[in-house]
CSV table of C-alpha atoms in Angstrom, one decimal:
chain,number,residue,atom,x,y,z
A,1332,MET,CA,-42.8,86.6,14.5
A,1333,ILE,CA,-42.1,84.2,17.3
A,1334,ALA,CA,-43.5,86.7,19.8
A,1335,GLY,CA,-46.5,87.2,17.6
A,1336,SER,CA,-47.0,83.4,17.4
A,1337,ALA,CA,-46.6,83.1,21.2
A,1338,LEU,CA,-49.2,85.9,21.6
A,1339,ALA,CA,-51.6,84.2,19.3
A,1340,GLN,CA,-51.1,80.9,21.1
A,1341,GLY,CA,-51.6,82.6,24.4
A,1342,SER,CA,-54.8,84.2,23.2
A,1343,ALA,CA,-56.1,80.9,21.9
A,1344,ALA,CA,-55.3,79.1,25.2
A,1345,ARG,CA,-57.3,81.5,27.4
A,1346,PRO,CA,-60.8,80.2,28.0
A,1347,VAL,CA,-63.6,82.4,26.6
A,1348,ALA,CA,-66.2,83.3,29.2
A,1349,LYS,CA,-69.6,82.0,28.1
A,1350,LYS,CA,-72.8,83.8,28.8
A,1351,PRO,CA,-75.2,81.9,31.0
A,1352,THR,CA,-77.8,80.0,29.0
A,1353,ALA,CA,-81.3,81.3,29.8
A,1354,PHE,CA,-83.7,78.7,31.0
A,1355,VAL,CA,-86.2,77.9,28.4
A,1356,PRO,CA,-89.0,75.8,30.0
A,1357,ALA,CA,-90.1,72.8,28.1
A,1358,THR,CA,-93.7,73.6,29.1
A,1359,THR,CA,-95.7,76.1,30.9
A,1360,ILE,CA,-98.4,75.1,33.4
A,1361,VAL,CA,-101.3,77.5,34.2
A,1362,TRP,CA,-102.4,77.3,37.8
A,1363,ARG,CA,-105.7,79.0,38.7
A,1364,GLY,CA,-107.6,78.9,42.0
A,1365,ASP,CA,-108.3,80.3,45.4
A,1366,ILE,CA,-105.9,82.7,47.1
A,1367,VAL,CA,-105.5,80.3,50.1
A,1368,SER,CA,-103.7,77.8,48.0
A,1369,ALA,CA,-101.7,80.5,46.2
A,1370,ARG,CA,-100.4,82.1,49.4
A,1371,GLY,CA,-100.1,78.8,51.2
A,1372,PHE,CA,-97.7,77.0,48.8
A,1373,THR,CA,-98.1,77.7,45.1
A,1374,ASN,CA,-96.3,81.1,44.9
A,1375,ASP,CA,-93.3,79.8,46.7
A,1376,LEU,CA,-93.2,76.6,44.6
A,1377,VAL,CA,-93.1,78.6,41.4
A,1378,ASN,CA,-89.5,79.6,42.1
A,1379,GLU,CA,-88.6,76.1,43.4
A,1380,PHE,CA,-90.1,74.4,40.3
A,1381,ARG,CA,-88.1,76.8,38.0
A,1382,LYS,CA,-84.9,76.3,40.0
A,1383,GLU,CA,-85.0,72.6,39.3
A,1384,LYS,CA,-85.7,73.4,35.7
A,1385,ARG,CA,-88.8,71.3,35.7
A,1386,GLY,CA,-91.0,73.9,34.0
A,1387,LEU,CA,-92.7,77.3,34.4
A,1388,LEU,CA,-95.8,77.7,36.5
A,1389,THR,CA,-98.0,80.7,35.8
A,1390,VAL,CA,-100.3,81.5,38.8
A,1391,GLN,CA,-103.7,83.2,38.3
A,1392,THR,CA,-105.3,83.9,41.6
A,1393,PHE,CA,-109.1,84.4,41.9
A,1394,SER,CA,-111.5,81.9,43.4
A,1395,THR,CA,-112.1,78.2,43.8
A,1396,ILE,CA,-114.9,78.0,41.2
A,1397,SER,CA,-112.9,80.0,38.7
A,1398,GLY,CA,-110.1,77.5,39.0
A,1399,ILE,CA,-112.3,74.5,38.7
A,1400,ASP,CA,-114.2,75.9,35.7
A,1401,GLY,CA,-111.0,77.0,34.1
A,1402,VAL,CA,-109.6,73.5,34.2
A,1403,ARG,CA,-112.9,72.1,32.8
A,1404,ALA,CA,-112.8,74.6,30.0
A,1405,GLY,CA,-109.1,74.1,29.2
A,1406,THR,CA,-108.0,77.6,30.0
A,1407,ALA,CA,-106.1,76.4,33.1
A,1408,ASP,CA,-104.1,73.2,33.6
A,1409,ILE,CA,-104.4,73.0,37.4
A,1410,ALA,CA,-106.8,74.4,39.9
A,1411,GLY,CA,-105.8,75.0,43.5
A,1412,VAL,CA,-108.7,74.5,46.0
A,1413,ALA,CA,-109.0,74.4,49.7
A,1414,ARG,CA,-111.9,71.9,49.8
A,1415,PRO,CA,-112.7,68.4,48.5
A,1416,MET,CA,-114.8,67.7,45.5
A,1417,HIS,CA,-118.4,68.9,45.8
A,1418,GLU,CA,-120.3,65.8,45.0
A,1419,LYS,CA,-123.5,67.6,44.1
A,1420,ARG,CA,-121.7,69.4,41.2
A,1421,GLU,CA,-121.6,67.0,38.3
A,1422,GLU,CA,-119.0,69.1,36.6
A,1423,GLU,CA,-116.5,68.3,39.4
A,1424,ARG,CA,-117.0,64.5,39.3
A,1425,GLU,CA,-115.0,64.3,36.0
A,1426,LEU,CA,-111.9,65.9,37.6
A,1427,VAL,CA,-109.0,64.5,39.6
A,1428,PHE,CA,-108.7,66.0,43.1
A,1429,GLN,CA,-105.1,65.4,44.2
A,1430,PRO,CA,-104.5,66.1,48.0
A,1431,VAL,CA,-101.4,68.2,48.6
A,1432,ALA,CA,-101.4,69.4,52.2
A,1433,LEU,CA,-103.4,70.0,55.4
A,1434,ASP,CA,-104.1,73.6,56.6
A,1435,ALA,CA,-106.0,74.9,59.6
A,1436,ILE,CA,-109.2,77.0,59.3
A,1437,VAL,CA,-108.7,79.8,61.8
A,1438,PRO,CA,-111.2,82.4,63.2
A,1439,LEU,CA,-109.6,85.9,63.0
A,1440,THR,CA,-110.3,89.1,64.9
A,1441,HIS,CA,-108.7,92.5,65.5
A,1442,PRO,CA,-105.6,92.4,67.8
A,1443,ARG,CA,-107.3,94.9,70.2
A,1444,ASN,CA,-110.3,92.6,70.7
A,1445,PRO,CA,-110.0,91.0,74.1
A,1446,VAL,CA,-111.7,87.8,73.1
A,1447,SER,CA,-109.1,85.2,72.1
A,1448,ASN,CA,-110.9,81.9,72.2
A,1449,LEU,CA,-114.2,80.6,70.7
A,1450,THR,CA,-115.8,77.2,71.3
A,1451,LEU,CA,-117.2,75.2,68.4
A,1452,ALA,CA,-120.8,75.8,69.8
A,1453,GLN,CA,-120.2,79.5,69.8
A,1454,LEU,CA,-118.8,79.5,66.3
A,1455,ARG,CA,-121.8,77.6,65.1
A,1456,GLN,CA,-124.3,80.0,66.7
A,1457,ILE,CA,-122.4,83.1,65.6
A,1458,TYR,CA,-122.6,82.0,61.9
A,1459,LEU,CA,-126.3,81.2,62.4
A,1460,GLY,CA,-126.9,84.8,63.7
A,1461,ARG,CA,-127.9,83.7,67.2
A,1462,ILE,CA,-124.9,85.2,68.9
A,1463,ASN,CA,-124.3,88.7,67.6
A,1464,ASN,CA,-122.6,90.7,70.4
A,1465,TRP,CA,-119.1,90.3,71.7
A,1466,LYS,CA,-120.4,90.7,75.2
A,1467,GLU,CA,-121.9,87.2,74.9
A,1468,LEU,CA,-118.4,85.9,74.4
A,1469,GLY,CA,-116.8,87.8,77.3
A,1470,GLY,CA,-115.9,90.9,75.2
A,1471,ALA,CA,-117.1,94.5,74.9
A,1472,ASP,CA,-120.7,95.4,74.4
A,1473,ALA,CA,-120.4,95.7,70.6
A,1474,ALA,CA,-122.0,94.0,67.7
A,1475,ILE,CA,-120.0,91.3,66.0
A,1476,ASN,CA,-119.2,92.4,62.5
A,1477,LEU,CA,-119.1,89.0,60.7
A,1478,TYR,CA,-117.2,88.7,57.5
A,1479,ALA,CA,-117.2,85.9,54.9
A,1480,VAL,CA,-116.0,85.2,51.3
A,1481,ALA,CA,-118.7,86.0,48.7
A,1482,ALA,CA,-117.6,83.5,46.0
A,1483,PRO,CA,-120.0,80.5,45.9
A,1484,LEU,CA,-118.5,77.3,47.3
A,1485,ASP,CA,-115.3,79.0,48.4
A,1486,GLY,CA,-112.8,76.5,49.7
A,1487,VAL,CA,-112.4,77.8,53.3
A,1488,GLU,CA,-116.1,78.6,53.8
A,1489,PHE,CA,-117.3,75.3,52.2
A,1490,SER,CA,-114.9,73.2,54.4
A,1491,PHE,CA,-115.9,75.1,57.6
A,1492,ARG,CA,-119.6,74.8,57.0
A,1493,ARG,CA,-119.3,71.1,56.1
A,1494,LEU,CA,-117.6,70.5,59.4
A,1495,MET,CA,-120.0,72.6,61.5
A,1496,TYR,CA,-123.3,72.1,59.7
A,1497,LYS,CA,-122.7,68.9,57.7
A,1498,ARG,CA,-123.3,70.7,54.5
A,1499,GLY,CA,-120.8,72.9,52.7
A,1500,GLU,CA,-123.5,75.1,51.1
A,1501,GLN,CA,-125.1,76.0,54.4
A,1502,LYS,CA,-126.3,79.6,54.5
A,1503,VAL,CA,-124.8,81.8,57.2
A,1504,ALA,CA,-125.6,85.2,58.7
A,1505,ALA,CA,-122.5,87.1,57.4
A,1506,PRO,CA,-123.6,90.4,55.8
A,1507,ARG,CA,-120.1,91.6,55.0
A,1508,LEU,CA,-118.8,89.7,52.0
A,1509,TYR,CA,-115.4,89.9,50.3
A,1510,LEU,CA,-113.8,88.5,47.2
A,1511,ASN,CA,-111.3,86.4,49.0
A,1512,THR,CA,-109.6,85.8,52.3
A,1513,SER,CA,-106.9,88.4,51.6
A,1514,LYS,CA,-109.5,91.1,51.3
A,1515,LEU,CA,-111.3,89.7,54.3
A,1516,GLU,CA,-108.1,89.9,56.4
A,1517,GLU,CA,-107.6,93.5,55.3
A,1518,ALA,CA,-111.1,94.4,56.5
A,1519,ILE,CA,-110.6,92.8,59.9
A,1520,ALA,CA,-107.3,94.5,60.4
A,1521,ILE,CA,-109.1,97.9,60.6
A,1522,ASP,CA,-112.2,96.7,62.5
A,1523,PRO,CA,-111.9,96.0,66.3
A,1524,ALA,CA,-115.3,94.3,66.2
A,1525,GLY,CA,-114.6,92.2,63.1
A,1526,LEU,CA,-114.6,88.4,62.9
A,1527,GLY,CA,-114.0,86.1,59.9
A,1528,LEU,CA,-112.3,82.9,58.8
A,1529,SER,CA,-109.0,82.4,57.0
A,1530,THR,CA,-106.3,79.7,57.1
A,1531,LEU,CA,-103.1,79.3,59.1
A,1532,SER,CA,-101.0,79.4,56.0
A,1533,SER,CA,-102.6,82.6,54.8
A,1534,SER,CA,-102.7,84.6,58.0
A,1535,TYR,CA,-99.9,83.3,60.3
A,1536,ALA,CA,-97.5,86.2,59.3
A,1537,ASN,CA,-100.3,88.9,59.2
A,1538,LYS,CA,-99.6,91.2,62.2
A,1539,GLY,CA,-102.8,93.1,61.5
A,1540,VAL,CA,-105.1,90.3,62.7
A,1541,LYS,CA,-105.3,88.0,65.8
A,1542,LEU,CA,-105.6,84.3,65.2
A,1543,MET,CA,-108.1,83.0,67.8
A,1544,THR,CA,-107.9,79.6,69.5
A,1545,VAL,CA,-110.8,77.1,69.1
A,1546,GLU,CA,-111.8,75.1,72.2
A,1547,GLY,CA,-108.6,76.4,73.8
A,1548,ARG,CA,-106.5,74.8,71.1
A,1549,THR,CA,-104.0,76.8,69.0
A,1550,ALA,CA,-103.7,76.1,65.2
A,1551,SER,CA,-100.2,74.9,64.4
A,1552,THR,CA,-98.6,72.2,62.3
A,1553,PRO,CA,-98.2,69.9,65.3
A,1554,THR,CA,-101.9,70.3,66.3
A,1555,ILE,CA,-103.0,69.8,62.7
A,1556,ALA,CA,-100.8,66.7,62.3
A,1557,ASP,CA,-102.0,65.0,65.5
A,1558,GLY,CA,-105.7,66.0,64.9
A,1559,SER,CA,-106.0,67.9,68.2
A,1560,TYR,CA,-107.0,71.2,66.4
A,1561,PRO,CA,-110.5,70.3,65.1
A,1562,LEU,CA,-110.9,72.8,62.2
A,1563,PHE,CA,-108.5,71.8,59.4
A,1564,THR,CA,-109.0,71.1,55.7
A,1565,THR,CA,-107.1,69.5,52.9
A,1566,LEU,CA,-105.6,71.6,50.1
A,1567,TYR,CA,-105.9,70.0,46.6
A,1568,VAL,CA,-104.7,70.5,43.1
A,1569,THR,CA,-107.3,69.6,40.6
A,1570,HIS,CA,-106.9,68.7,36.9
A,1571,ARG,CA,-108.5,66.8,34.0
A,1572,ALA,CA,-107.4,63.2,33.5
A,1573,ASP,CA,-107.5,63.8,29.8
A,1574,ALA,CA,-105.8,67.2,29.7
A,1575,PRO,CA,-103.7,67.9,26.6
A,1576,ASN,CA,-100.9,68.9,28.9
A,1577,ILE,CA,-101.2,65.8,31.1
A,1578,ALA,CA,-97.6,64.8,31.1
A,1579,ALA,CA,-96.5,68.2,32.4
A,1580,ILE,CA,-99.3,68.2,34.9
A,1581,GLU,CA,-98.3,64.8,36.3
A,1582,ASP,CA,-94.7,65.9,36.5
A,1583,PHE,CA,-95.8,68.9,38.6
A,1584,VAL,CA,-98.0,66.7,40.8
A,1585,LEU,CA,-95.0,64.4,41.4
A,1586,PHE,CA,-92.8,67.5,42.2
A,1587,LEU,CA,-95.4,68.4,44.9
A,1588,ASP,CA,-94.4,65.2,46.7
A,1589,SER,CA,-90.7,66.0,46.7
A,1590,PRO,CA,-88.5,67.1,49.6
A,1591,THR,CA,-88.2,70.5,48.0
A,1592,ALA,CA,-91.9,71.0,47.8
A,1593,HIS,CA,-92.5,69.7,51.3
A,1594,ALA,CA,-90.0,72.1,52.7
A,1595,ALA,CA,-91.8,75.0,51.0
A,1596,MET,CA,-95.1,73.8,52.5
A,1597,ARG,CA,-93.7,73.6,56.0
A,1598,ARG,CA,-92.3,77.1,55.7
A,1599,HIS,CA,-95.9,78.2,55.3
A,1600,GLN,CA,-97.2,76.3,58.3
A,1601,LEU,CA,-98.7,73.5,56.2
A,1602,VAL,CA,-98.5,69.8,56.8
A,1603,PRO,CA,-97.6,68.0,53.6
A,1604,TYR,CA,-100.2,65.4,52.9
A,1605,ALA,CA,-97.6,62.6,52.7
A,1606,GLU,CA,-96.6,63.4,56.2
A,1607,ALA,CA,-100.1,63.4,57.6
A,1608,GLY,CA,-99.9,59.7,58.5
A,1609,ASP,CA,-103.2,58.2,59.5
A,1610,ILE,CA,-104.9,61.5,60.2
A,1611,HIS,CA,-107.8,60.8,57.8
A,1612,ALA,CA,-108.2,57.2,59.0
A,1613,ARG,CA,-108.9,58.8,62.4
A,1614,ASP,CA,-111.1,61.5,61.0
A,1615,GLY,CA,-114.2,59.9,62.6
A,1616,GLU,CA,-112.8,60.9,66.0
A,1617,ARG,CA,-112.5,64.5,64.9
A,1618,LEU,CA,-116.0,64.6,63.5
A,1619,ALA,CA,-117.4,63.0,66.7
A,1620,PHE,CA,-115.6,65.6,68.8
A,1621,ILE,CA,-117.1,68.4,66.7
A,1622,ASP,CA,-120.6,66.9,66.9
A,1623,ALA,CA,-120.3,66.5,70.7
A,1624,ALA,CA,-119.1,70.1,71.1
A,1625,ILE,CA,-122.1,71.6,69.3
A,1626,VAL,CA,-124.9,69.6,70.9
A,1627,ASP,CA,-126.2,72.8,72.6
A,1628,VAL,CA,-128.4,73.7,69.7
A,1629,THR,CA,-132.1,74.4,69.3
A,1630,PRO,CA,-134.5,71.6,68.2
A,1631,ALA,CA,-135.0,73.5,64.9
A,1632,ASP,CA,-131.3,73.1,64.2
A,1633,VAL,CA,-131.4,69.4,64.9
A,1634,ALA,CA,-134.3,68.9,62.6
A,1635,ALA,CA,-132.7,70.8,59.8
A,1636,MET,CA,-129.4,68.9,60.0
A,1637,PRO,CA,-128.8,65.8,57.9
A,1638,ARG,CA,-129.4,62.6,60.0
A,1639,THR,CA,-125.9,61.3,59.3
A,1640,ARG,CA,-122.6,63.0,58.6
A,1641,ASP,CA,-121.0,62.0,55.3
A,1642,PRO,CA,-117.3,61.3,56.0
A,1643,ILE,CA,-115.0,64.0,54.7
A,1644,MET,CA,-113.0,61.2,53.0
A,1645,SER,CA,-114.5,57.9,52.1
A,1646,ALA,CA,-112.3,54.8,51.9
A,1647,PRO,CA,-112.6,54.6,48.1
A,1648,ARG,CA,-111.5,58.3,47.7
A,1649,ALA,CA,-108.7,57.9,50.2
A,1650,THR,CA,-107.5,54.8,48.2
A,1651,LEU,CA,-107.6,56.8,44.9
A,1652,GLU,CA,-105.7,59.7,46.4
A,1653,SER,CA,-103.0,57.4,47.7
A,1654,ARG,CA,-102.6,55.8,44.3
A,1655,MET,CA,-102.5,59.2,42.6
A,1656,ARG,CA,-99.6,60.2,44.8
A,1657,ALA,CA,-97.6,57.1,44.0
A,1658,ALA,CA,-98.5,56.4,40.3
A,1659,PRO,CA,-101.0,58.8,38.7
A,1660,THR,CA,-101.2,56.9,35.4
A,1661,ALA,CA,-100.9,53.3,36.6
A,1662,GLU,CA,-103.6,50.7,36.0
A,1663,SER,CA,-104.2,50.4,39.8
A,1664,THR,CA,-104.9,54.1,39.9
A,1665,GLN,CA,-107.5,53.8,37.1
A,1666,ALA,CA,-109.1,50.8,39.0
A,1667,ALA,CA,-109.3,52.9,42.2
A,1668,ARG,CA,-110.9,55.7,40.2
A,1669,GLU,CA,-113.5,53.3,38.8
A,1670,ASN,CA,-114.1,51.9,42.3
A,1671,LEU,CA,-114.8,55.4,43.6
A,1672,ALA,CA,-117.2,56.1,40.7
A,1673,ARG,CA,-119.1,52.9,41.6
A,1674,ALA,CA,-119.2,53.8,45.3
A,1675,GLU,CA,-120.6,57.3,44.5
A,1676,ALA,CA,-123.2,55.8,42.1
A,1677,GLU,CA,-124.4,53.4,44.8
A,1678,LYS,CA,-124.5,56.3,47.3
A,1679,ALA,CA,-126.6,58.4,44.8
A,1680,ALA,CA,-128.9,55.5,44.3
A,1681,ARG,CA,-129.5,55.0,48.0
A,1682,GLU,CA,-130.2,58.7,48.5
A,1683,ALA,CA,-132.7,58.6,45.6
A,1684,GLU,CA,-134.4,55.6,47.2
A,1685,ARG,CA,-134.6,57.3,50.6
A,1686,ALA,CA,-136.0,60.4,48.9
A,1687,ALA,CA,-138.6,58.3,47.1
A,1688,LYS,CA,-139.7,56.6,50.3
A,1689,SER,CA,-140.0,59.8,52.2
A,1690,LYS,CA,-142.1,61.5,49.5
A,1691,PRO,CA,-145.7,61.9,50.6
A,1692,LYS,CA,-148.1,59.6,48.8
A,1693,PRO,CA,-150.8,61.3,46.7
C-alpha cells in the first residue's frame, strides 16, 4: 500500500509534457501587388511577422494596378507598389502611400553579352527606338531585343519613365511584353541579345542575367543610399485610411519600421526608408544629373517633353510620409494629409489655368 502510494505520488510529481500551442493569428492581412515588392521584402517578412506573433500576412502577387484596385475594392488590405501615387488617377488620391524602402532600377542583359554599361542618354534613346543595335553600344552586330512589363502603370516601368522622360506613362519601343519582372528576367536569361529593366532586390541573386552599370555606376545599397546611382525608386505599401482592418494594417506598417523588418530588407539589397537620411531632400541634384546626362536629344524630343520636371516627392508629401511612419493616426498626420490635398488642388488649378491660356482662341 505504501509502495503504491509512493508510486502514485511519484507519478503525480512528474511534469506532464504539454503540446505546443498552435499560433492563432488575431487577424489576417491580405497583401496584393507587384512582384518586385513581393520578392524584395514582403515574402521574407511574412515569416518574421508570424514569428513575432503579430499576425498572418497572405501574399497575392500580380501587378501594381491589381494591388491598388484590390485595396480600393476592399478585396485586399495592403498593396505593394514600386512607384509613387499617380496623380492623374483620381482613384489613387484617396489612398495612403506609405514609403518602405529604396530600390535600384537596373538594366539587365544576358551574361554572354559583352556590353556591361549604358549611359542615361543611351537608355533614353534605346527605349525611344532610336538605338536598336548592340553594335551602336560597343557590342555585337545584333538587334537589341527590348523587353518591358505589359501591365499598365507598372511600378518599375512607371518610375523609370518618369525619371527619363518626365512622365510615367511615356510610350516606349518595347515590342516584347511580359506579365511581370520575373517573367522578363526568365526571357532575358535565354536571349543573348535581350535587354530589360528589373530591380536590384529582384535580380541580384539571379545568375541567369547580368546587371549592367549605368554611367559607370554599380547599383548597390551604398550607391542607392548616397544617391550616386541615379536610377532608384521608392517601394510603398498602400492602403485605405478608412479600411475596416485599419488597426491591423497600421500595426503591420509600424512593424515595417522595426529592426527585424529593416534587417530583412537589407538582406534583399534594399535601403530601409528610415535609413535613407536626406536622400529625398537632395533629390533635385539627382534629377539635375539625369537631365544633364540626356541633353543629347533631338529637337522633337525637347519639344515633346514637359517644360518643368515635377519633383518625385513634393515637400507636403514628404511631410505626410514622415508623419505616417511615426504616428499614422495622429492629428498631425491628418493635418499633413490635408495640407498635401490642398497643395495638389492648387497644382491642378495652376495646370488648368495654363491649359486655358495656351488654348487657341476661336
